[in-house]
XYZ file of N, CA and C in Angstrom:
450
model
N 53.158 98.768 62.777
C 53.577 99.861 64.163
C 52.588 100.454 64.734
N 52.762 100.916 65.664
C 51.620 101.328 65.943
C 52.113 102.275 67.373
N 52.490 103.056 67.136
C 52.476 104.940 67.371
C 52.168 106.078 67.581
N 51.974 106.715 68.210
C 50.919 108.044 68.714
C 52.074 109.133 68.676
N 51.409 110.027 67.841
C 52.243 111.142 69.236
C 51.655 112.766 69.077
N 50.905 113.155 69.977
C 50.031 113.531 70.386
C 50.684 115.498 71.520
N 49.719 116.435 71.139
C 50.145 117.435 71.719
C 48.760 118.978 71.895
N 48.626 118.886 72.847
C 47.341 119.457 73.369
C 47.231 119.228 74.432
N 46.110 119.957 75.566
C 45.593 120.277 76.816
C 44.978 119.368 77.188
N 45.319 119.437 78.609
C 44.761 118.784 79.828
C 42.995 118.832 79.960
N 41.860 118.261 79.694
C 40.725 118.735 79.898
C 40.110 118.794 81.337
N 40.964 117.565 82.190
C 40.587 117.425 83.886
C 41.981 117.244 84.377
N 42.303 117.386 86.156
C 43.153 116.926 86.620
C 42.976 115.374 86.196
N 44.190 114.785 85.877
C 44.737 112.994 85.843
C 43.513 112.242 87.433
N 43.025 111.114 86.957
C 41.886 110.694 88.013
C 43.329 109.569 88.280
N 43.799 108.958 89.198
C 44.891 107.991 89.368
C 43.595 107.711 90.327
N 44.181 106.104 90.381
C 43.858 104.653 91.453
C 45.704 103.628 91.280
N 45.269 103.060 92.020
C 46.248 102.377 92.677
C 45.830 101.242 92.205
N 46.985 99.927 91.986
C 46.425 98.660 91.843
C 46.180 97.688 92.651
N 45.767 96.762 93.710
C 45.689 95.966 94.485
C 46.270 94.298 94.786
N 47.806 94.539 93.735
C 48.504 93.621 93.665
C 49.734 93.783 94.999
N 50.719 93.075 94.661
C 51.353 92.793 95.442
C 52.298 93.872 95.331
N 52.592 94.780 94.116
C 53.927 95.813 94.152
C 52.026 96.729 93.807
N 51.752 97.762 94.497
C 51.303 98.868 94.374
C 51.999 99.786 92.515
N 50.708 100.386 91.792
C 51.482 100.435 90.346
C 50.025 101.733 90.561
N 50.896 103.197 89.989
C 49.576 104.185 89.450
C 49.443 103.458 88.130
N 48.073 104.246 88.400
C 47.310 103.928 86.565
C 46.587 105.201 86.662
N 46.801 106.709 86.147
C 46.658 107.606 85.568
C 45.766 107.673 83.969
N 44.524 108.387 84.379
C 43.713 108.089 83.723
C 43.565 110.108 83.398
N 43.143 109.909 82.049
C 42.778 111.680 81.513
C 42.663 112.019 80.692
N 41.425 112.988 79.324
C 41.738 113.521 78.210
C 42.076 114.561 77.956
N 42.940 114.154 76.851
C 43.825 115.226 75.848
C 42.496 115.958 74.871
N 42.572 116.909 74.725
C 41.828 117.775 73.959
C 43.061 118.324 72.925
N 43.117 117.549 71.544
C 43.816 118.046 70.218
C 43.218 118.674 69.313
N 43.800 119.799 68.927
C 43.080 120.568 67.875
C 43.144 120.212 66.613
N 42.099 119.946 66.063
C 41.989 119.637 65.026
C 41.409 120.606 63.694
N 42.732 120.441 62.845
C 42.590 122.092 61.774
C 41.440 120.833 60.584
N 40.766 121.967 60.482
C 39.331 121.701 59.020
C 39.413 123.288 58.177
N 39.302 122.753 57.053
C 39.113 123.413 55.841
C 38.678 125.148 56.378
N 39.174 125.715 55.617
C 39.271 127.397 55.190
C 37.877 127.575 55.197
N 37.338 126.748 54.018
C 35.748 127.105 54.489
C 35.083 126.774 55.387
N 35.468 126.150 56.527
C 34.968 125.780 57.912
C 35.015 127.784 58.876
N 33.775 127.908 58.849
C 33.627 128.999 59.647
C 34.966 129.413 61.057
N 34.372 128.066 61.696
C 35.076 127.849 63.248
C 36.949 128.019 62.816
N 36.954 127.121 61.512
C 38.437 127.132 61.898
C 39.401 125.575 62.349
N 38.395 125.800 63.526
C 39.480 124.603 64.200
C 38.353 123.979 65.188
N 38.389 122.740 65.530
C 38.312 122.320 66.636
C 38.701 120.880 67.327
N 38.287 119.893 68.657
C 39.392 119.417 68.792
C 38.939 118.119 69.114
N 39.559 117.326 68.872
C 38.967 115.531 69.323
C 39.365 115.638 70.321
N 39.040 114.661 71.235
C 39.335 114.227 72.620
C 39.860 112.678 73.457
N 41.167 112.231 73.031
C 41.603 111.646 73.200
C 42.049 111.061 74.699
N 40.786 110.195 74.841
C 41.456 109.463 76.518
C 43.002 108.281 76.415
N 43.829 108.943 78.074
C 45.089 108.805 78.205
C 44.939 108.494 79.198
N 45.763 107.204 79.140
C 45.996 106.421 80.375
C 48.106 106.508 80.545
N 48.035 106.502 81.476
C 49.633 106.759 82.283
C 50.117 105.244 82.914
N 50.771 104.177 82.753
C 51.069 103.449 84.191
C 52.250 103.331 85.029
N 52.315 103.039 86.027
C 53.177 103.143 87.166
C 54.420 104.226 87.160
N 55.197 104.754 87.052
C 56.467 106.031 87.629
C 55.445 106.839 86.048
N 54.814 106.793 85.122
C 54.178 107.305 84.585
C 53.186 108.621 84.920
N 52.786 106.817 86.004
C 51.622 107.775 86.289
C 50.899 108.345 87.158
N 52.234 108.012 88.083
C 52.776 108.948 89.342
C 53.355 110.567 89.109
N 54.069 110.610 87.553
C 54.584 112.318 87.625
C 53.272 112.549 86.845
N 52.011 111.544 86.016
C 50.775 112.382 85.402
C 50.551 113.205 87.026
N 49.877 112.519 87.604
C 49.574 112.494 88.987
C 49.689 113.812 89.927
N 51.312 114.047 90.171
C 52.192 115.353 90.697
C 52.362 116.373 89.386
N 52.742 116.296 88.434
C 53.242 117.754 88.093
C 52.056 117.740 86.639
N 50.924 117.461 86.319
C 49.843 117.782 85.208
C 48.560 117.908 85.536
N 48.047 119.472 86.033
C 46.828 119.018 86.226
C 46.200 119.737 84.510
N 44.771 120.464 84.825
C 43.145 120.968 84.098
C 44.546 121.995 82.682
N 44.165 122.227 81.859
C 44.375 122.942 81.151
C 46.423 122.878 81.009
N 47.132 122.610 81.395
C 48.274 122.371 80.977
C 48.454 121.439 79.730
N 49.175 121.751 79.318
C 49.924 121.670 77.126
C 51.415 120.556 77.481
N 51.055 119.333 77.028
C 51.737 118.328 76.614
C 51.825 117.525 75.226
N 52.854 118.024 75.063
C 53.069 116.231 74.208
C 53.302 114.990 74.344
N 52.679 113.581 73.665
C 53.326 113.371 74.498
C 53.321 112.052 73.542
N 53.606 110.633 73.457
C 53.548 109.662 72.691
C 54.208 108.457 73.192
N 53.113 107.616 72.210
C 52.457 106.325 73.617
C 51.678 105.537 71.709
N 50.926 104.104 72.085
C 50.454 103.930 71.060
C 48.889 103.833 71.238
N 47.827 103.472 70.453
C 46.504 102.677 70.807
C 46.155 101.098 70.982
N 45.469 101.402 71.870
C 44.926 100.269 72.321
C 43.245 100.129 72.315
N 42.426 99.311 72.102
C 41.634 98.633 71.501
C 41.111 97.597 72.696
N 39.751 98.429 72.664
C 38.633 96.675 74.040
C 37.739 97.091 74.104
N 36.954 96.636 75.083
C 35.475 96.356 75.236
C 35.489 96.065 76.570
N 34.368 96.225 77.214
C 33.630 95.398 78.109
C 32.214 95.409 78.196
N 31.385 95.091 78.688
C 29.773 94.591 79.052
C 29.666 95.581 80.322
N 29.207 96.507 80.473
C 28.537 97.425 80.816
C 27.434 96.995 82.321
N 27.192 97.562 83.136
C 25.788 96.984 84.329
C 24.733 96.636 83.530
N 24.936 97.633 82.541
C 22.962 97.330 81.834
C 23.189 96.093 80.873
N 24.295 95.574 80.692
C 24.541 93.619 79.363
C 25.049 95.053 78.017
N 25.301 96.457 77.966
C 25.525 97.043 76.967
C 26.822 96.757 76.350
N 27.479 96.199 75.549
C 28.942 96.148 75.074
C 29.111 97.672 74.600
N 30.009 97.951 75.639
C 30.908 99.195 75.385
C 32.428 99.202 74.487
N 32.747 99.444 73.476
C 33.728 99.814 72.670
C 34.717 100.834 73.816
N 36.496 100.642 73.574
C 37.001 101.823 73.772
C 38.439 102.217 72.893
N 38.437 103.100 72.851
C 40.305 103.354 72.676
C 40.598 104.437 73.481
N 41.744 104.069 73.603
C 42.822 105.214 74.453
C 43.726 104.860 74.022
N 44.914 106.221 74.953
C 46.749 105.822 74.357
C 47.235 105.513 75.150
N 48.218 104.931 75.347
C 48.671 104.312 76.527
C 49.607 104.980 76.324
N 50.347 105.956 77.415
C 51.300 106.765 76.880
C 52.686 106.362 77.248
N 53.793 106.784 76.875
C 55.328 106.005 76.794
C 56.353 107.157 77.387
N 55.621 108.085 77.094
C 56.952 109.514 77.228
C 56.050 110.882 77.382
N 56.511 111.865 77.806
C 55.397 112.792 78.302
C 56.394 113.965 78.564
N 56.206 115.508 77.340
C 57.038 116.146 78.011
C 56.049 117.394 77.511
N 56.979 118.348 78.466
C 55.660 119.825 78.714
C 55.791 120.580 77.506
N 55.164 121.252 76.737
C 55.011 121.614 75.535
C 54.940 123.169 75.621
N 55.348 124.041 76.622
C 54.769 124.759 76.983
C 55.995 125.321 78.103
N 56.300 126.750 78.187
C 56.999 127.893 79.229
C 56.266 127.400 80.696
N 56.502 127.449 81.843
C 55.991 127.800 83.181
C 55.448 128.804 83.258
N 56.026 129.847 82.357
C 55.251 130.819 82.780
C 54.142 131.085 81.610
N 54.012 130.355 80.213
C 53.091 130.615 79.518
C 51.538 129.994 80.318
N 51.682 128.893 81.691
C 50.820 128.607 81.640
C 51.224 128.655 83.731
N 50.492 127.732 84.219
C 50.361 127.163 85.556
C 51.329 126.531 85.838
N 51.234 125.530 84.658
C 52.297 124.101 84.945
C 53.988 124.075 85.087
N 53.953 122.988 84.435
C 55.854 123.097 84.927
C 56.710 123.581 83.453
N 58.376 123.478 84.067
C 58.647 124.794 82.630
C 58.849 123.921 82.249
N 58.790 124.419 80.885
C 58.803 123.456 79.338
C 60.172 122.969 79.269
N 60.338 121.860 77.955
C 61.409 121.162 77.932
C 61.986 119.967 78.889
N 61.019 119.748 80.139
C 61.244 118.822 80.909
C 60.047 118.139 80.332
N 60.463 116.325 80.631
C 59.900 115.265 79.964
C 60.287 114.200 81.296
N 58.675 113.301 80.905
C 59.290 111.848 81.461
C 59.147 110.389 80.609
N 59.580 109.948 80.861
C 60.021 108.353 79.746
C 59.518 107.394 80.528
N 58.374 106.844 80.004
C 58.516 104.328 81.042
C 59.777 103.696 80.732
N 59.681 103.637 81.865
C 61.732 103.397 81.871
C 61.082 101.850 81.113
N 62.480 101.416 80.105
C 62.596 100.550 79.461
C 63.495 99.648 80.473
N 62.664 98.384 79.911
C 63.278 97.302 80.468
C 64.545 96.753 79.898
N 64.939 97.099 78.580
C 66.593 96.770 78.354
C 67.114 98.140 78.296
N 66.078 99.543 78.742
C 67.968 100.805 78.505
C 68.532 100.497 79.692
N 70.010 101.442 80.071
C 70.251 101.595 80.975
C 69.513 103.004 81.024
N 70.286 102.832 82.924
C 69.075 103.746 83.918
C 69.819 105.478 82.756
N 68.395 106.316 82.829
C 69.331 107.613 82.342
C 69.378 108.971 83.909
N 69.975 109.555 83.054
C 71.001 110.127 84.411
C 70.108 111.857 84.895
N 70.057 111.919 85.892
C 68.651 113.205 85.935
C 68.868 113.923 85.085
N 67.720 114.858 84.486
C 66.881 115.118 84.263
C 66.732 116.981 84.546
N 67.709 118.018 84.455
C 67.392 118.809 84.936
C 67.289 120.079 84.518
N 67.036 119.341 83.036
C 66.361 120.413 81.575
C 66.983 121.050 80.976
N 68.770 120.864 81.279
C 70.233 121.400 80.556
C 70.739 119.779 79.945
N 71.301 120.198 78.543
C 72.116 119.690 77.707
C 73.030 120.010 77.901
N 73.943 119.336 78.136
C 75.664 119.164 78.385
C 75.997 119.355 77.152
N 76.798 120.308 77.301
C 77.462 120.587 76.010
C 79.144 120.431 76.361
N 79.825 119.745 75.568
C 80.886 119.361 76.010
C 81.784 120.542 76.067
N 82.727 120.486 76.136
C 84.164 121.593 76.465
C 84.542 121.797 74.891
N 84.889 123.557 74.342
C 85.419 122.775 73.475
C 85.620 123.468 72.265
N 83.463 123.551 72.861
C 82.664 124.247 70.511
C 82.445 125.710 71.554
N 82.764 126.150 72.388
C 81.882 127.099 72.744
C 82.046 128.693 71.297
N 82.777 128.403 70.004
C 82.652 129.329 70.042
C 81.795 128.984 67.975
N 81.566 127.794 68.382
C 80.000 127.158 67.365
C 78.626 128.039 67.917
N 78.698 128.329 70.140
C 77.571 128.592 69.666
C 77.114 129.782 69.587
N 75.712 130.009 69.580
C 75.381 131.877 68.522
C 75.250 132.766 70.307
N 75.660 131.921 71.405
C 76.053 133.235 71.978
C 76.794 132.360 72.869
N 77.522 133.545 74.390
C 78.375 133.283 75.007
C 78.449 134.164 76.150
Protein backbone atom coordinates (compact mmCIF):
# COMPACT_ATOMS: atom_id res chain seq x y z
CA UNK A 1 0.00 0.00 0.00
CA UNK A 2 1.38 3.40 -0.98
CA UNK A 3 -0.51 6.15 0.95
CA UNK A 4 0.89 9.34 2.46
CA UNK A 5 -0.79 11.93 4.69
CA UNK A 6 1.10 15.18 5.29
CA UNK A 7 0.42 18.50 6.98
CA UNK A 8 2.59 21.53 6.39
CA UNK A 9 2.96 24.93 4.76
CA UNK A 10 3.76 25.75 1.15
CA UNK A 11 7.27 27.20 0.82
CA UNK A 12 6.37 28.99 -2.41
CA UNK A 13 3.43 29.62 -4.72
CA UNK A 14 2.55 26.59 -6.87
CA UNK A 15 4.24 26.49 -10.27
CA UNK A 16 1.55 25.48 -12.75
CA UNK A 17 2.03 24.33 -16.32
CA UNK A 18 -0.44 22.90 -18.77
CA UNK A 19 0.17 19.77 -20.86
CA UNK A 20 0.28 20.25 -24.61
CA UNK A 21 -1.87 17.33 -25.74
CA UNK A 22 -5.47 17.18 -27.06
CA UNK A 23 -6.93 17.77 -23.61
CA UNK A 24 -4.86 20.35 -21.77
CA UNK A 25 -4.26 19.34 -18.14
CA UNK A 26 -2.93 21.49 -15.28
CA UNK A 27 0.19 20.21 -13.50
CA UNK A 28 0.94 22.07 -10.26
CA UNK A 29 4.26 21.64 -8.45
CA UNK A 30 5.19 23.04 -5.06
CA UNK A 31 7.12 22.19 -1.91
CA UNK A 32 5.53 21.50 1.45
CA UNK A 33 7.50 22.19 4.66
CA UNK A 34 6.48 19.50 7.15
CA UNK A 35 7.63 19.80 10.78
CA UNK A 36 9.66 16.90 12.10
CA UNK A 37 9.82 16.33 15.84
CA UNK A 38 13.26 15.53 17.18
CA UNK A 39 14.49 14.37 20.57
CA UNK A 40 14.18 16.69 23.57
CA UNK A 41 17.97 16.75 23.89
CA UNK A 42 18.14 18.69 20.64
CA UNK A 43 18.20 22.43 21.41
CA UNK A 44 16.37 23.30 18.19
CA UNK A 45 13.24 21.35 19.19
CA UNK A 46 11.93 20.90 15.66
CA UNK A 47 13.17 20.90 12.12
CA UNK A 48 11.32 20.51 8.83
CA UNK A 49 11.34 18.19 5.84
CA UNK A 50 10.76 19.80 2.45
CA UNK A 51 8.63 17.50 0.33
CA UNK A 52 7.93 17.97 -3.38
CA UNK A 53 4.23 17.79 -4.24
CA UNK A 54 2.61 17.35 -7.68
CA UNK A 55 -1.11 17.83 -8.35
CA UNK A 56 -2.66 16.95 -11.72
CA UNK A 57 -5.83 18.04 -13.52
CA UNK A 58 -8.59 19.72 -11.52
CA UNK A 59 -6.54 19.35 -8.34
CA UNK A 60 -3.73 21.25 -10.09
CA UNK A 61 -6.18 24.00 -11.06
CA UNK A 62 -7.44 24.11 -7.45
CA UNK A 63 -3.85 24.47 -6.24
CA UNK A 64 -3.20 27.30 -8.68
CA UNK A 65 -6.34 29.19 -7.64
CA UNK A 66 -6.37 28.75 -3.84
CA UNK A 67 -2.89 27.83 -2.59
CA UNK A 68 -0.01 30.23 -2.06
CA UNK A 69 3.20 30.53 -0.06
CA UNK A 70 2.51 30.02 3.65
CA UNK A 71 -0.86 28.26 3.24
CA UNK A 72 -1.17 25.40 5.74
CA UNK A 73 -2.67 22.29 4.15
CA UNK A 74 -3.25 18.64 4.94
CA UNK A 75 -2.94 16.41 1.92
CA UNK A 76 -3.24 12.79 1.02
CA UNK A 77 -1.48 11.11 -1.86
CA UNK A 78 1.11 8.54 -2.88
CA UNK A 79 4.90 8.56 -3.15
CA UNK A 80 6.36 8.29 -6.63
CA UNK A 81 10.03 7.92 -7.48
CA UNK A 82 11.76 8.42 -10.79
CA UNK A 83 14.99 9.38 -12.49
CA UNK A 84 16.26 11.30 -15.48
CA UNK A 85 19.58 12.33 -16.99
CA UNK A 86 20.22 16.06 -16.80
CA UNK A 87 21.93 18.19 -19.48
CA UNK A 88 25.34 17.45 -17.93
CA UNK A 89 24.80 13.70 -18.33
CA UNK A 90 24.30 13.11 -14.60
CA UNK A 91 21.51 10.77 -13.52
CA UNK A 92 19.14 12.56 -11.09
CA UNK A 93 16.78 10.63 -8.81
CA UNK A 94 13.45 12.17 -7.75
CA UNK A 95 10.94 11.48 -5.01
CA UNK A 96 7.63 13.33 -4.89
CA UNK A 97 4.12 12.99 -3.53
CA UNK A 98 1.30 12.84 -6.07
CA UNK A 99 -1.64 14.56 -4.35
CA UNK A 100 -5.11 12.96 -4.39
CA UNK A 101 -6.82 15.16 -1.78
CA UNK A 102 -6.03 18.57 -0.27
CA UNK A 103 -7.68 20.26 2.73
CA UNK A 104 -7.01 23.64 4.27
CA UNK A 105 -5.54 23.05 7.74
CA UNK A 106 -6.37 26.39 9.35
CA UNK A 107 -9.12 28.96 9.28
CA UNK A 108 -9.21 31.93 6.98
CA UNK A 109 -8.56 34.24 9.93
CA UNK A 110 -5.44 32.31 10.96
CA UNK A 111 -3.70 32.99 7.66
CA UNK A 112 -4.29 34.88 4.47
CA UNK A 113 -5.34 31.59 2.80
CA UNK A 114 -8.81 30.19 2.29
CA UNK A 115 -11.10 28.98 5.06
CA UNK A 116 -10.49 25.86 7.10
CA UNK A 117 -12.55 22.77 6.51
CA UNK A 118 -12.66 23.19 2.74
CA UNK A 119 -11.12 20.44 0.68
CA UNK A 120 -10.76 19.15 -2.83
CA UNK A 121 -10.19 15.59 -3.97
CA UNK A 122 -9.04 14.30 -7.30
CA UNK A 123 -12.02 12.82 -9.17
CA UNK A 124 -12.27 9.04 -8.93
CA UNK A 125 -13.14 7.11 -12.08
CA UNK A 126 -15.69 4.85 -10.37
CA UNK A 127 -17.07 7.35 -7.85
CA UNK A 128 -20.41 9.09 -8.22
CA UNK A 129 -20.23 12.87 -8.63
CA UNK A 130 -19.92 14.63 -5.27
CA UNK A 131 -22.39 17.36 -4.32
CA UNK A 132 -21.12 20.93 -4.20
CA UNK A 133 -19.06 21.47 -1.04
CA UNK A 134 -20.08 24.67 0.72
CA UNK A 135 -18.12 23.86 3.88
CA UNK A 136 -21.21 22.85 5.91
CA UNK A 137 -22.36 19.39 6.95
CA UNK A 138 -26.00 18.43 6.44
CA UNK A 139 -27.62 17.43 9.74
CA UNK A 140 -30.79 15.35 9.48
CA UNK A 141 -34.00 16.73 10.99
CA UNK A 142 -34.98 15.51 14.44
CA UNK A 143 -31.57 15.31 16.14
CA UNK A 144 -31.47 18.89 17.43
CA UNK A 145 -31.57 17.71 21.05
CA UNK A 146 -28.30 15.78 20.56
CA UNK A 147 -26.34 18.82 19.45
CA UNK A 148 -24.20 20.63 22.06
CA UNK A 149 -25.54 23.97 20.79
CA UNK A 150 -28.94 25.18 19.61
